[in-house]
Amino acid sequence: MTTTESRPPTGASAEPPAPVVRTTAGSVRGRREEGLAVFRGIPFAAPPVGEDRFMAPRPAHAWDGIRDAYAFGPPPPQDLGNLGGPGLLDVPEGDEWLTVNVWTPEPDAAARHPVMVWIYGGAYKLGHSGSPGYDARRIAADGDLVVVSLNYRVGMEGFAHIEGAPANRGLLDQVAALEWVRDNIEAFGGDPGQVTVFGESAGAGSGAALMAMPRAAGLFRRVIAQSVPGTFFSDALARDIGAALAAEVGLRPTVADLAAIAPRELTSAGESLSGKMLQYVDRWGQAAPTVTPFAPVVDGEVLPVTPWQALAAGAAKDVDLLVGHNRDEYRLFVAMAGQLGQISEERAAAALRLFAPGPDGEQAYRTAFPDASPGELYERVQTDWLFNMPSLHLAEAQRAGGGGAHVYELTWPAPGNGGALGACHGLDIPLLFGTYGADLGLLLFAGTEPSAEAEALSSRFRASWTAFARSGDPGWPAYEETERLVQVLDAEPAVRVYPEETSRRLWEGYDFQALPLL
C-alpha cells in the first residue's frame, strides 16, 4: 500500500493537497481538517443485502480510480426511538452500512502512530459512527494518534437470532473492521501492532465479547471498556426472543421469511416488541425489563462463552484492559422515563427481587443501604446489575486469568437538569470526545458552555485514554484484589480504594452467566 497526495493545478492556491491513501480495495481521498487528515465512509465490507443479507460480512467490492471519502456512510437500519438524537436523522441513504472513518495526524506509512478503534453503544439496537457526539478530532489531536470508528449491524440485522444465519452478525462486522485496520491502517499512519479497541455501553460489551472471541484474537492489543453491560443471551433465550420478534411482523424467524421485508422496514419488529417485553418477564426474566430484545448471544461458536468465563480462563491474558463505570448509571433511564422521584416502594421491591443477587438479595440490599429511599434502591440495584458489577467483575476475571487491568469510576455529576442526573450513563462520552453540544451531551450539559472544570476533566479523560493506548498505563496503579485501587474521575481526580465497596461485597462471588430462558 502506498500513500500519495492529490496536487493542485499549477497556479492554484497553496492550500495543502488533499490526502490520498491506497487501501486493499482502492484509493480514497480525504480532507485536511484542523491539522488532521480525515477520511469518512470507507467500505470495509460489502453491503450486507441481497444474497448477503443476514450473513457474515463479505470483503468490500474493489473500485477503480480515487474514491472521495468525505461523508460518513449511511447508518445501519435501526430503531431511532428516543435515543436517536440529533445527528442520526440527517444521514446519507443507501446500503453501504459497513464503513470506517479515520482521523490521522499524517497518512504516512512511516509514522506508525498508536491506533484507537471506537465502537459505539446503543443497546445493540441503534448507533452510527457518524453521530456528532463521536467526532474524534480532539482525541486524535490531543493524543497524536490515529482514531478509527466503524459502523456495525444492530437490531434485527445484527443481533436477532435467525434460523439459517450466523449469530452475532454485529460482532462479526466488528471483527471485519478490525481486519481492515490490520491490513490498511499502516498507510494511514497507524501501527497495526498497537491497536486499542474502545467503546461505551453496548460498545463496551462488544469489546468484552471481542476479548472472548477466537476470531478476534490478535487483532488488537488493548481494550477500553466504558460501562460494560452484563446482558448476554443464552442460545435458548435468543431463539425465543427471535421467534417473538419475527411474530411481530407475522413471520417465522428464518432467513427466507425475514429477507422478504426490506431492512429499514424490518426494524418495526424490534420497535414493537421493545414496548411489550415486560409481558414476557415470566419467560425472559431479567432480560425483559431492559426493553431491548438484542444482545450478544453465547452461541458456542462465534462467542463460545461469556466474557467473564473466557477472561477468567486466560483467553485474553495478553490484552491490556482498562474498564470502569459511572457512579449513577441507571439514573439516566429513570430520568428519560420521567420517573425521577416517583419510584414507589412496590416497584423498588420488585426490582430488588428480580436483580439483587442470591435468595436473600432484597433484604441484603435493604440492610446494606438502610437509609436509601425506594427510588435510590431501585436505581442502585439496577446500576449494579446492569453496569457497575459487570464492569468490576470483568477486571477481576482478567486478573484471575493472568492478565492485568486498570479500573476507574466517574463520579463527577452532569451539570444538566440542575445536577439531578448525577454521574449517569453516557456522561463519559461527551467528556471523552469533548462533544458537549451533540447527542447525549445536549441533555447532560443542557446546551451550556462547558465549565473550566468540565474542560479539565475532559482533557484528563483523553490524556489517560491515549496514554493507555500508547503504553498500557493510563497513569494510575493496576487493579488488584488486596488494595483495590481505582482512578476516581471527578473535579479533583484521585486514586482511591474502589468507592462502591458496599455493592462489591453484595456481589462478591456472583457469576455473570448468559441470561437464561426460564
Short mmCIF file of C-alpha atoms in Angstrom, two decimals:
data_model
loop_
_atom_site.label_atom_id
_atom_site.label_comp_id
_atom_site.label_asym_id
_atom_site.label_seq_id
_atom_site.Cartn_x
_atom_site.Cartn_y
_atom_site.Cartn_z
CA MET A 1 0.00 0.00 0.00
CA THR A 2 1.22 3.47 -0.77
CA THR A 3 0.20 6.95 0.29
CA THR A 4 0.01 9.81 -2.18
CA GLU A 5 -1.32 13.36 -2.33
CA SER A 6 -3.59 14.95 -4.91
CA ARG A 7 -1.80 18.04 -6.20
CA PRO A 8 -3.46 21.36 -7.01
CA PRO A 9 -3.03 22.57 -10.59
CA THR A 10 -0.21 24.97 -11.41
CA GLY A 11 -1.11 28.47 -10.27
CA ALA A 12 -3.67 27.26 -7.74
CA SER A 13 -3.66 28.41 -4.15
CA ALA A 14 -1.06 26.89 -1.88
CA GLU A 15 -3.59 25.02 0.25
CA PRO A 16 -2.28 21.68 1.50
CA PRO A 17 -3.09 18.95 -1.01
CA ALA A 18 -5.91 16.57 -0.22
CA PRO A 19 -4.52 13.31 1.18
CA VAL A 20 -4.94 10.18 -0.92
CA VAL A 21 -4.35 6.71 0.50
CA ARG A 22 -4.35 3.36 -1.28
CA THR A 23 -6.30 0.65 0.54
CA THR A 24 -6.69 -3.01 -0.34
CA ALA A 25 -9.93 -2.22 -2.20
CA GLY A 26 -8.88 1.02 -3.91
CA SER A 27 -7.66 4.57 -3.32
CA VAL A 28 -9.52 7.07 -1.14
CA ARG A 29 -9.24 10.85 -0.93
CA GLY A 30 -9.74 12.56 2.42
CA ARG A 31 -9.72 16.13 3.65
CA ARG A 32 -7.45 18.32 5.74
CA GLU A 33 -9.29 19.44 8.86
CA GLU A 34 -7.72 21.35 11.76
CA GLY A 35 -4.31 19.79 11.33
CA LEU A 36 -5.60 16.27 10.74
CA ALA A 37 -6.26 14.17 7.65
CA VAL A 38 -9.81 12.84 7.87
CA PHE A 39 -11.35 10.05 5.79
CA ARG A 40 -15.02 9.13 6.10
CA GLY A 41 -17.22 6.36 4.78
CA ILE A 42 -14.60 3.87 3.57
CA PRO A 43 -16.22 0.45 2.97
CA PHE A 44 -14.61 -2.34 4.98
CA ALA A 45 -17.11 -4.96 3.79
CA ALA A 46 -19.66 -5.43 1.04
CA PRO A 47 -23.21 -4.16 1.61
CA PRO A 48 -24.99 -6.93 3.58
CA VAL A 49 -28.04 -7.02 1.32
CA GLY A 50 -29.42 -9.37 -1.32
CA GLU A 51 -27.77 -12.77 -1.04
CA ASP A 52 -25.50 -11.40 1.70
CA ARG A 53 -28.45 -10.39 3.92
CA PHE A 54 -28.11 -11.82 7.44
CA MET A 55 -24.76 -13.40 6.52
CA ALA A 56 -21.28 -12.84 7.92
CA PRO A 57 -19.65 -9.81 6.29
CA ARG A 58 -18.05 -10.34 2.86
CA PRO A 59 -14.97 -8.48 1.53
CA ALA A 60 -15.57 -4.96 0.25
CA HIS A 61 -16.03 -4.54 -3.51
CA ALA A 62 -12.96 -3.05 -5.17
CA TRP A 63 -13.19 0.23 -7.11
CA ASP A 64 -11.15 1.93 -9.77
CA GLY A 65 -9.76 5.44 -9.58
CA ILE A 66 -9.89 7.53 -6.42
CA ARG A 67 -12.98 7.44 -4.21
CA ASP A 68 -13.86 10.60 -2.27
CA ALA A 69 -14.01 9.76 1.44
CA TYR A 70 -15.70 12.96 2.55
CA ALA A 71 -19.02 11.79 4.04
CA PHE A 72 -19.92 9.25 6.69
CA GLY A 73 -21.54 6.10 5.37
CA PRO A 74 -25.27 5.54 5.94
CA PRO A 75 -26.24 4.15 9.37
CA PRO A 76 -27.35 0.54 9.62
CA PRO A 77 -31.13 0.07 9.78
CA GLN A 78 -32.30 0.75 13.31
CA ASP A 79 -34.93 1.88 15.75
CA LEU A 80 -34.13 5.56 16.29
CA GLY A 81 -36.55 5.61 19.24
CA ASN A 82 -35.97 8.15 21.99
CA LEU A 83 -32.20 7.72 21.98
CA GLY A 84 -31.66 8.59 18.32
CA GLY A 85 -30.99 12.24 18.95
CA PRO A 86 -29.63 14.86 16.58
CA GLY A 87 -27.15 13.53 14.08
CA LEU A 88 -28.89 10.23 13.40
CA LEU A 89 -31.62 11.93 11.40
CA ASP A 90 -29.66 13.86 8.76
CA VAL A 91 -27.71 10.95 7.29
CA PRO A 92 -26.99 9.60 3.83
CA GLU A 93 -29.12 6.83 2.37
CA GLY A 94 -28.00 3.60 0.78
CA ASP A 95 -26.94 0.12 1.77
CA GLU A 96 -23.20 0.70 2.31
CA TRP A 97 -23.65 0.50 6.06
CA LEU A 98 -20.33 -1.19 6.78
CA THR A 99 -17.83 1.65 6.65
CA VAL A 100 -14.94 3.03 8.67
CA ASN A 101 -13.72 6.57 9.30
CA VAL A 102 -10.15 7.62 10.05
CA TRP A 103 -8.67 10.67 11.80
CA THR A 104 -4.88 10.74 11.50
CA PRO A 105 -2.13 13.29 12.20
CA GLU A 106 -0.49 12.33 8.91
CA PRO A 107 -1.20 9.50 6.44
CA ASP A 108 2.44 8.48 6.31
CA ALA A 109 3.26 4.78 6.38
CA ALA A 110 6.45 5.54 8.32
CA ALA A 111 4.64 7.32 11.17
CA ARG A 112 3.31 4.22 12.96
CA HIS A 113 1.10 6.03 15.46
CA PRO A 114 -0.90 4.03 18.01
CA VAL A 115 -4.44 3.33 16.80
CA MET A 116 -7.71 3.62 18.73
CA VAL A 117 -10.82 1.95 17.26
CA TRP A 118 -14.17 3.26 18.56
CA ILE A 119 -17.26 1.01 18.84
CA TYR A 120 -20.47 2.90 19.58
CA GLY A 121 -23.13 1.86 22.07
CA GLY A 122 -26.91 1.96 21.77
CA ALA A 123 -28.35 -1.16 23.43
CA TYR A 124 -27.29 -3.23 20.39
CA LYS A 125 -30.29 -1.74 18.56
CA LEU A 126 -29.10 1.69 17.42
CA GLY A 127 -25.96 3.69 16.73
CA HIS A 128 -23.97 5.30 13.94
CA SER A 129 -20.30 6.23 13.79
CA GLY A 130 -21.25 9.49 12.08
CA SER A 131 -23.13 10.82 15.11
CA PRO A 132 -21.73 14.27 16.03
CA GLY A 133 -21.06 13.09 19.57
CA TYR A 134 -18.41 10.70 18.20
CA ASP A 135 -16.34 13.33 16.38
CA ALA A 136 -12.86 12.03 17.22
CA ARG A 137 -10.77 15.04 16.20
CA ARG A 138 -9.87 16.04 19.77
CA ILE A 139 -8.80 12.51 20.72
CA ALA A 140 -6.60 12.19 17.62
CA ALA A 141 -5.10 15.67 18.01
CA ASP A 142 -4.54 15.59 21.77
CA GLY A 143 -3.10 12.08 21.68
CA ASP A 144 -1.15 12.43 18.43
CA LEU A 145 -2.53 9.11 17.27
CA VAL A 146 -4.89 7.57 14.72
CA VAL A 147 -8.58 7.11 15.58
CA VAL A 148 -10.86 4.80 13.60
CA SER A 149 -14.62 4.50 14.05
CA LEU A 150 -16.86 1.93 12.40
CA ASN A 151 -20.44 1.02 11.66
CA TYR A 152 -21.77 -2.41 12.55
CA ARG A 153 -25.18 -4.00 12.10
CA VAL A 154 -27.55 -3.52 15.03
CA GLY A 155 -31.05 -4.72 15.88
CA MET A 156 -32.68 -7.25 13.57
CA GLU A 157 -29.87 -7.15 11.02
CA GLY A 158 -27.06 -7.58 13.54
CA PHE A 159 -28.27 -9.44 16.62
CA ALA A 160 -31.66 -11.14 16.16
CA HIS A 161 -31.50 -14.94 16.31
CA ILE A 162 -32.50 -16.04 12.80
CA GLU A 163 -32.50 -19.65 11.60
CA GLY A 164 -30.03 -20.10 8.76
CA ALA A 165 -27.95 -17.08 9.77
CA PRO A 166 -24.84 -16.89 11.95
CA ALA A 167 -25.30 -15.48 15.43
CA ASN A 168 -23.74 -12.19 16.47
CA ARG A 169 -23.50 -10.68 12.99
CA GLY A 170 -22.84 -7.29 14.53
CA LEU A 171 -19.79 -8.69 16.33
CA LEU A 172 -18.61 -10.32 13.10
CA ASP A 173 -18.84 -6.89 11.45
CA GLN A 174 -16.56 -5.53 14.17
CA VAL A 175 -14.06 -8.32 13.51
CA ALA A 176 -14.13 -7.48 9.78
CA ALA A 177 -13.48 -3.81 10.58
CA LEU A 178 -10.54 -4.78 12.80
CA GLU A 179 -9.19 -6.94 9.97
CA TRP A 180 -9.47 -3.86 7.71
CA VAL A 181 -7.44 -1.93 10.29
CA ARG A 182 -4.83 -4.68 10.38
CA ASP A 183 -4.49 -4.67 6.58
CA ASN A 184 -4.76 -0.94 5.86
CA ILE A 185 -4.02 1.30 8.82
CA GLU A 186 -0.26 1.49 8.24
CA ALA A 187 -0.88 3.53 5.07
CA PHE A 188 -2.91 6.00 7.18
CA GLY A 189 0.00 6.46 9.60
CA GLY A 190 -1.07 3.84 12.14
CA ASP A 191 0.70 0.91 13.74
CA PRO A 192 -1.31 -2.32 13.25
CA GLY A 193 0.53 -3.81 16.22
CA GLN A 194 -0.66 -1.07 18.57
CA VAL A 195 -4.45 -1.20 18.27
CA THR A 196 -6.75 -0.32 21.17
CA VAL A 197 -10.47 -1.08 20.93
CA PHE A 198 -12.57 1.35 22.97
CA GLY A 199 -16.31 1.58 23.40
CA GLU A 200 -19.14 2.52 25.75
CA SER A 201 -22.21 0.57 26.89
CA ALA A 202 -23.04 -1.87 24.05
CA GLY A 203 -19.68 -0.81 22.59
CA ALA A 204 -18.02 -1.88 25.84
CA GLY A 205 -19.97 -5.13 25.82
CA SER A 206 -18.72 -5.63 22.27
CA GLY A 207 -15.14 -5.01 23.38
CA ALA A 208 -15.56 -7.57 26.16
CA ALA A 209 -17.03 -10.04 23.66
CA LEU A 210 -14.15 -9.49 21.24
CA MET A 211 -11.72 -10.43 24.02
CA ALA A 212 -13.58 -13.75 24.29
CA MET A 213 -13.90 -14.47 20.55
CA PRO A 214 -11.34 -16.75 18.89
CA ARG A 215 -11.96 -14.96 15.55
CA ALA A 216 -10.79 -11.65 17.04
CA ALA A 217 -7.58 -12.98 18.58
CA GLY A 218 -4.51 -10.99 17.57
CA LEU A 219 -6.45 -8.07 16.05
CA PHE A 220 -5.91 -5.71 19.00
CA ARG A 221 -3.54 -5.25 21.89
CA ARG A 222 -5.68 -3.31 24.35
CA VAL A 223 -9.34 -2.74 25.26
CA ILE A 224 -11.01 0.20 27.00
CA ALA A 225 -14.48 -0.82 28.17
CA GLN A 226 -16.69 2.01 29.48
CA SER A 227 -19.79 0.76 31.35
CA VAL A 228 -19.89 -2.92 30.38
CA PRO A 229 -23.48 -4.25 30.32
CA GLY A 230 -23.94 -7.68 31.86
CA THR A 231 -26.60 -8.68 29.33
CA PHE A 232 -25.50 -11.63 27.21
CA PHE A 233 -28.21 -14.00 25.99
CA SER A 234 -28.12 -17.78 26.16
CA ASP A 235 -28.85 -19.53 22.87
CA ALA A 236 -32.26 -20.70 24.15
CA LEU A 237 -33.26 -17.18 25.23
CA ALA A 238 -32.07 -15.69 21.94
CA ARG A 239 -34.11 -18.25 19.97
CA ASP A 240 -37.25 -17.48 21.98
CA ILE A 241 -36.84 -13.72 21.58
CA GLY A 242 -36.06 -14.23 17.88
CA ALA A 243 -39.34 -16.05 17.41
CA ALA A 244 -41.20 -13.27 19.20
CA LEU A 245 -39.50 -10.65 17.01
CA ALA A 246 -40.49 -12.46 13.81
CA ALA A 247 -44.03 -12.88 15.12
CA GLU A 248 -44.33 -9.09 15.40
CA VAL A 249 -44.28 -8.97 11.59
CA GLY A 250 -46.26 -12.19 11.17
CA LEU A 251 -43.34 -14.35 10.06
CA ARG A 252 -41.12 -17.21 11.17
CA PRO A 253 -37.58 -16.42 12.41
CA THR A 254 -35.90 -17.71 9.26
CA VAL A 255 -33.68 -16.08 6.65
CA ALA A 256 -36.17 -16.97 3.91
CA ASP A 257 -39.10 -15.31 5.70
CA LEU A 258 -37.40 -12.20 7.08
CA ALA A 259 -35.41 -11.44 3.93
CA ALA A 260 -38.71 -10.68 2.22
CA ILE A 261 -39.00 -7.48 4.28
CA ALA A 262 -36.74 -4.55 3.40
CA PRO A 263 -34.07 -3.90 6.06
CA ARG A 264 -35.35 -0.46 7.07
CA GLU A 265 -38.90 -1.79 7.36
CA LEU A 266 -37.90 -4.83 9.43
CA THR A 267 -36.82 -2.51 12.26
CA SER A 268 -40.52 -2.31 13.17
CA ALA A 269 -40.25 -5.78 14.74
CA GLY A 270 -37.78 -4.58 17.36
CA GLU A 271 -39.60 -1.32 17.94
CA SER A 272 -42.88 -3.14 18.53
CA LEU A 273 -41.50 -5.88 20.79
CA SER A 274 -39.47 -3.44 22.92
CA GLY A 275 -42.71 -1.93 24.17
CA LYS A 276 -44.10 -5.33 25.18
CA MET A 277 -41.11 -7.01 26.80
CA LEU A 278 -42.35 -6.63 30.37
CA GLN A 279 -45.16 -9.00 29.42
CA TYR A 280 -42.53 -11.72 28.99
CA VAL A 281 -40.84 -11.44 32.40
CA ASP A 282 -42.03 -14.96 33.30
CA ARG A 283 -40.12 -16.35 30.28
CA TRP A 284 -37.25 -13.91 29.81
CA GLY A 285 -36.61 -12.94 33.43
CA GLN A 286 -34.03 -10.21 33.88
CA ALA A 287 -33.83 -9.57 30.13
CA ALA A 288 -37.44 -8.36 29.95
CA PRO A 289 -37.12 -5.02 31.80
CA THR A 290 -34.13 -3.98 29.68
CA VAL A 291 -36.60 -3.28 26.83
CA THR A 292 -34.02 -4.22 24.23
CA PRO A 293 -34.56 -7.60 22.55
CA PHE A 294 -30.97 -7.62 21.28
CA ALA A 295 -27.67 -8.63 22.87
CA PRO A 296 -24.65 -10.79 22.05
CA VAL A 297 -25.55 -14.48 22.10
CA VAL A 298 -23.38 -17.10 23.77
CA ASP A 299 -23.90 -19.44 20.84
CA GLY A 300 -20.91 -21.71 21.49
CA GLU A 301 -19.28 -20.83 18.16
CA VAL A 302 -18.88 -17.14 17.40
CA LEU A 303 -18.98 -16.42 21.14
CA PRO A 304 -18.10 -19.69 22.90
CA VAL A 305 -18.63 -18.50 26.49
CA THR A 306 -19.34 -15.23 28.31
CA PRO A 307 -16.52 -12.68 28.54
CA TRP A 308 -16.22 -13.28 32.31
CA GLN A 309 -15.73 -17.02 31.79
CA ALA A 310 -13.31 -16.51 28.91
CA LEU A 311 -11.15 -13.95 30.69
CA ALA A 312 -11.01 -15.97 33.91
CA ALA A 313 -9.74 -18.89 31.81
CA GLY A 314 -6.94 -16.72 30.39
CA ALA A 315 -8.38 -16.13 26.91
CA ALA A 316 -7.16 -12.52 26.85
CA LYS A 317 -4.32 -12.52 29.35
CA ASP A 318 -2.05 -10.81 26.80
CA VAL A 319 -4.56 -7.99 26.22
CA ASP A 320 -4.31 -4.87 28.41
CA LEU A 321 -7.68 -3.90 29.88
CA LEU A 322 -8.95 -0.54 31.12
CA VAL A 323 -12.51 -0.85 32.43
CA GLY A 324 -14.84 1.22 34.55
CA HIS A 325 -18.27 2.69 35.07
CA ASN A 326 -20.17 5.78 36.19
CA ARG A 327 -21.47 6.02 39.75
CA ASP A 328 -25.13 6.69 38.89
CA GLU A 329 -25.51 4.73 35.65
CA TYR A 330 -29.20 3.83 35.81
CA ARG A 331 -30.39 7.32 36.69
CA LEU A 332 -30.32 8.28 33.01
CA PHE A 333 -33.01 5.69 32.22
CA VAL A 334 -35.16 6.70 35.20
CA ALA A 335 -34.92 10.32 34.06
CA MET A 336 -35.70 9.53 30.43
CA ALA A 337 -38.81 7.67 31.57
CA GLY A 338 -39.87 10.79 33.51
CA GLN A 339 -39.77 8.88 36.80
CA LEU A 340 -37.16 10.71 38.89
CA GLY A 341 -38.55 10.91 42.43
CA GLN A 342 -41.60 8.83 41.51
CA ILE A 343 -40.50 5.24 42.21
CA SER A 344 -42.88 3.52 44.63
CA GLU A 345 -41.96 1.05 47.33
CA GLU A 346 -43.68 -1.68 45.30
CA ARG A 347 -41.54 -1.01 42.22
CA ALA A 348 -38.38 -0.88 44.30
CA ALA A 349 -39.23 -4.21 45.94
CA ALA A 350 -39.93 -5.82 42.56
CA ALA A 351 -36.58 -4.60 41.18
CA LEU A 352 -34.72 -5.89 44.23
CA ARG A 353 -36.37 -9.31 43.93
CA LEU A 354 -35.54 -9.55 40.23
CA PHE A 355 -31.99 -8.19 40.16
CA ALA A 356 -30.34 -8.48 43.59
CA PRO A 357 -28.01 -11.50 43.83
CA GLY A 358 -28.80 -14.55 45.92
CA PRO A 359 -32.00 -15.84 47.51
CA ASP A 360 -31.93 -13.08 50.17
CA GLY A 361 -30.82 -10.34 47.78
CA GLU A 362 -33.66 -7.94 48.56
CA GLN A 363 -33.05 -7.98 52.29
CA ALA A 364 -29.28 -7.84 51.78
CA TYR A 365 -29.67 -4.59 49.82
CA ARG A 366 -32.03 -3.10 52.41
CA THR A 367 -29.59 -3.98 55.18
CA ALA A 368 -26.59 -2.66 53.27
CA PHE A 369 -28.33 0.63 52.38
CA PRO A 370 -30.59 1.23 55.41
CA ASP A 371 -31.25 4.91 54.68
CA ALA A 372 -31.95 4.53 50.96
CA SER A 373 -35.32 5.65 49.59
CA PRO A 374 -37.33 3.39 47.27
CA GLY A 375 -36.04 5.38 44.30
CA GLU A 376 -32.45 5.04 45.46
CA LEU A 377 -32.78 1.27 45.96
CA TYR A 378 -34.47 0.89 42.57
CA GLU A 379 -31.66 2.79 40.89
CA ARG A 380 -28.84 1.24 42.92
CA VAL A 381 -29.68 -2.41 42.26
CA GLN A 382 -30.13 -1.83 38.53
CA THR A 383 -26.97 0.27 38.28
CA ASP A 384 -25.09 -2.57 39.99
CA TRP A 385 -26.67 -5.41 38.00
CA LEU A 386 -26.56 -3.81 34.56
CA PHE A 387 -23.23 -1.94 34.51
CA ASN A 388 -21.15 -1.49 37.65
CA MET A 389 -20.66 -5.05 38.81
CA PRO A 390 -20.25 -6.48 35.28
CA SER A 391 -17.50 -3.90 34.73
CA LEU A 392 -15.73 -4.60 38.02
CA HIS A 393 -16.08 -8.36 37.58
CA LEU A 394 -14.54 -8.11 34.11
CA ALA A 395 -11.41 -6.64 35.70
CA GLU A 396 -11.42 -9.36 38.35
CA ALA A 397 -11.86 -12.07 35.70
CA GLN A 398 -8.95 -10.65 33.72
CA ARG A 399 -6.80 -10.73 36.86
CA ALA A 400 -7.87 -14.30 37.62
CA GLY A 401 -6.85 -15.37 34.12
CA GLY A 402 -3.35 -13.99 34.47
CA GLY A 403 -3.84 -10.61 32.80
CA GLY A 404 -3.77 -7.05 34.07
CA ALA A 405 -6.50 -4.45 34.40
CA HIS A 406 -6.90 -0.80 35.35
CA VAL A 407 -10.22 0.36 36.81
CA TYR A 408 -11.92 3.77 37.04
CA GLU A 409 -15.19 5.24 38.31
CA LEU A 410 -16.66 8.52 37.06
CA THR A 411 -18.30 10.40 39.97
CA TRP A 412 -18.48 13.94 38.53
CA PRO A 413 -22.16 14.93 38.15
CA ALA A 414 -23.56 16.11 34.83
CA PRO A 415 -24.44 19.82 35.03
CA GLY A 416 -27.72 19.44 33.12
CA ASN A 417 -31.08 19.39 34.95
CA GLY A 418 -29.56 21.10 37.97
CA GLY A 419 -27.20 18.21 38.59
CA ALA A 420 -30.07 15.78 39.22
CA LEU A 421 -28.71 13.25 36.70
CA GLY A 422 -25.53 12.72 38.69
CA ALA A 423 -22.72 10.72 37.11
CA CYS A 424 -25.21 8.90 34.90
CA HIS A 425 -24.87 6.53 31.99
CA GLY A 426 -23.31 8.06 28.89
CA LEU A 427 -21.71 11.06 30.63
CA ASP A 428 -18.26 9.73 29.78
CA ILE A 429 -18.92 10.15 26.03
CA PRO A 430 -19.13 13.95 25.79
CA LEU A 431 -16.32 14.20 28.34
CA LEU A 432 -14.05 11.88 26.35
CA PHE A 433 -14.81 13.33 22.91
CA GLY A 434 -15.32 16.92 24.07
CA THR A 435 -18.68 16.99 22.26
CA TYR A 436 -20.85 18.71 24.85
CA GLY A 437 -23.38 20.08 22.37
CA ALA A 438 -24.18 16.87 20.50
CA ASP A 439 -26.32 13.80 21.10
CA LEU A 440 -26.48 12.94 24.83
CA GLY A 441 -24.25 15.94 25.56
CA LEU A 442 -27.21 18.19 24.80
CA LEU A 443 -29.16 16.60 27.67
CA LEU A 444 -26.29 16.18 30.09
CA PHE A 445 -24.82 19.66 29.60
CA ALA A 446 -28.17 21.38 28.92
CA GLY A 447 -26.77 23.29 25.96
CA THR A 448 -24.48 25.37 28.16
CA GLU A 449 -20.85 26.14 27.54
CA PRO A 450 -18.65 23.65 29.41
CA SER A 451 -17.12 24.99 32.58
CA ALA A 452 -13.38 25.11 33.16
CA GLU A 453 -13.90 22.15 35.49
CA ALA A 454 -15.62 20.16 32.73
CA GLU A 455 -12.89 21.02 30.24
CA ALA A 456 -10.19 19.95 32.69
CA LEU A 457 -11.90 16.62 33.31
CA SER A 458 -12.43 16.16 29.57
CA SER A 459 -8.72 16.70 28.96
CA ARG A 460 -7.95 14.24 31.75
CA PHE A 461 -10.10 11.61 30.06
CA ARG A 462 -8.31 12.00 26.73
CA ALA A 463 -4.86 12.10 28.32
CA SER A 464 -5.49 8.90 30.29
CA TRP A 465 -7.16 7.03 27.43
CA THR A 466 -4.49 7.93 24.86
CA ALA A 467 -1.67 7.18 27.32
CA PHE A 468 -3.19 3.74 27.81
CA ALA A 469 -3.40 3.25 24.04
CA ARG A 470 0.25 4.20 23.76
CA SER A 471 1.73 2.24 26.66
CA GLY A 472 -0.90 0.21 28.54
CA ASP A 473 -0.59 2.59 31.51
CA PRO A 474 -3.35 5.21 31.96
CA GLY A 475 -1.49 6.89 34.81
CA TRP A 476 -2.70 5.04 37.91
CA PRO A 477 -1.94 1.65 39.52
CA ALA A 478 -3.31 -1.58 38.12
CA TYR A 479 -6.26 -3.08 39.99
CA GLU A 480 -5.56 -5.94 42.35
CA GLU A 481 -7.70 -7.70 44.92
CA THR A 482 -5.93 -6.61 48.10
CA GLU A 483 -5.88 -2.81 47.85
CA ARG A 484 -8.47 -2.42 45.02
CA LEU A 485 -7.12 0.94 43.91
CA VAL A 486 -9.07 2.70 41.17
CA GLN A 487 -8.99 6.11 39.50
CA VAL A 488 -11.94 8.22 40.64
CA LEU A 489 -12.69 10.80 37.95
CA ASP A 490 -14.19 13.93 39.48
CA ALA A 491 -13.46 17.65 39.74
CA GLU A 492 -10.41 16.58 41.75
CA PRO A 493 -9.39 13.19 40.29
CA ALA A 494 -7.81 10.87 42.83
CA VAL A 495 -6.64 7.29 43.19
CA ARG A 496 -8.71 5.64 45.92
CA VAL A 497 -9.90 2.30 47.18
CA TYR A 498 -12.86 1.23 45.00
CA PRO A 499 -15.68 3.54 46.18
CA GLU A 500 -18.58 1.09 45.76
CA GLU A 501 -17.35 -1.33 48.40
CA THR A 502 -20.84 -1.96 49.77
CA SER A 503 -22.10 -3.11 46.39
CA ARG A 504 -18.91 -5.04 45.70
CA ARG A 505 -19.45 -7.13 48.82
CA LEU A 506 -23.07 -7.83 47.91
CA TRP A 507 -21.98 -9.19 44.53
CA GLU A 508 -18.81 -10.95 45.66
CA GLY A 509 -18.65 -14.39 44.07
CA TYR A 510 -21.58 -13.73 41.73
CA ASP A 511 -21.18 -15.38 38.33
CA PHE A 512 -22.37 -13.33 35.36
CA GLN A 513 -23.71 -16.06 33.14
CA ALA A 514 -25.67 -15.86 29.89
CA LEU A 515 -29.26 -14.87 30.69
CA PRO A 516 -31.46 -17.99 30.56
CA LEU A 517 -34.85 -18.81 29.12
CA LEU A 518 -36.94 -19.51 32.19
#
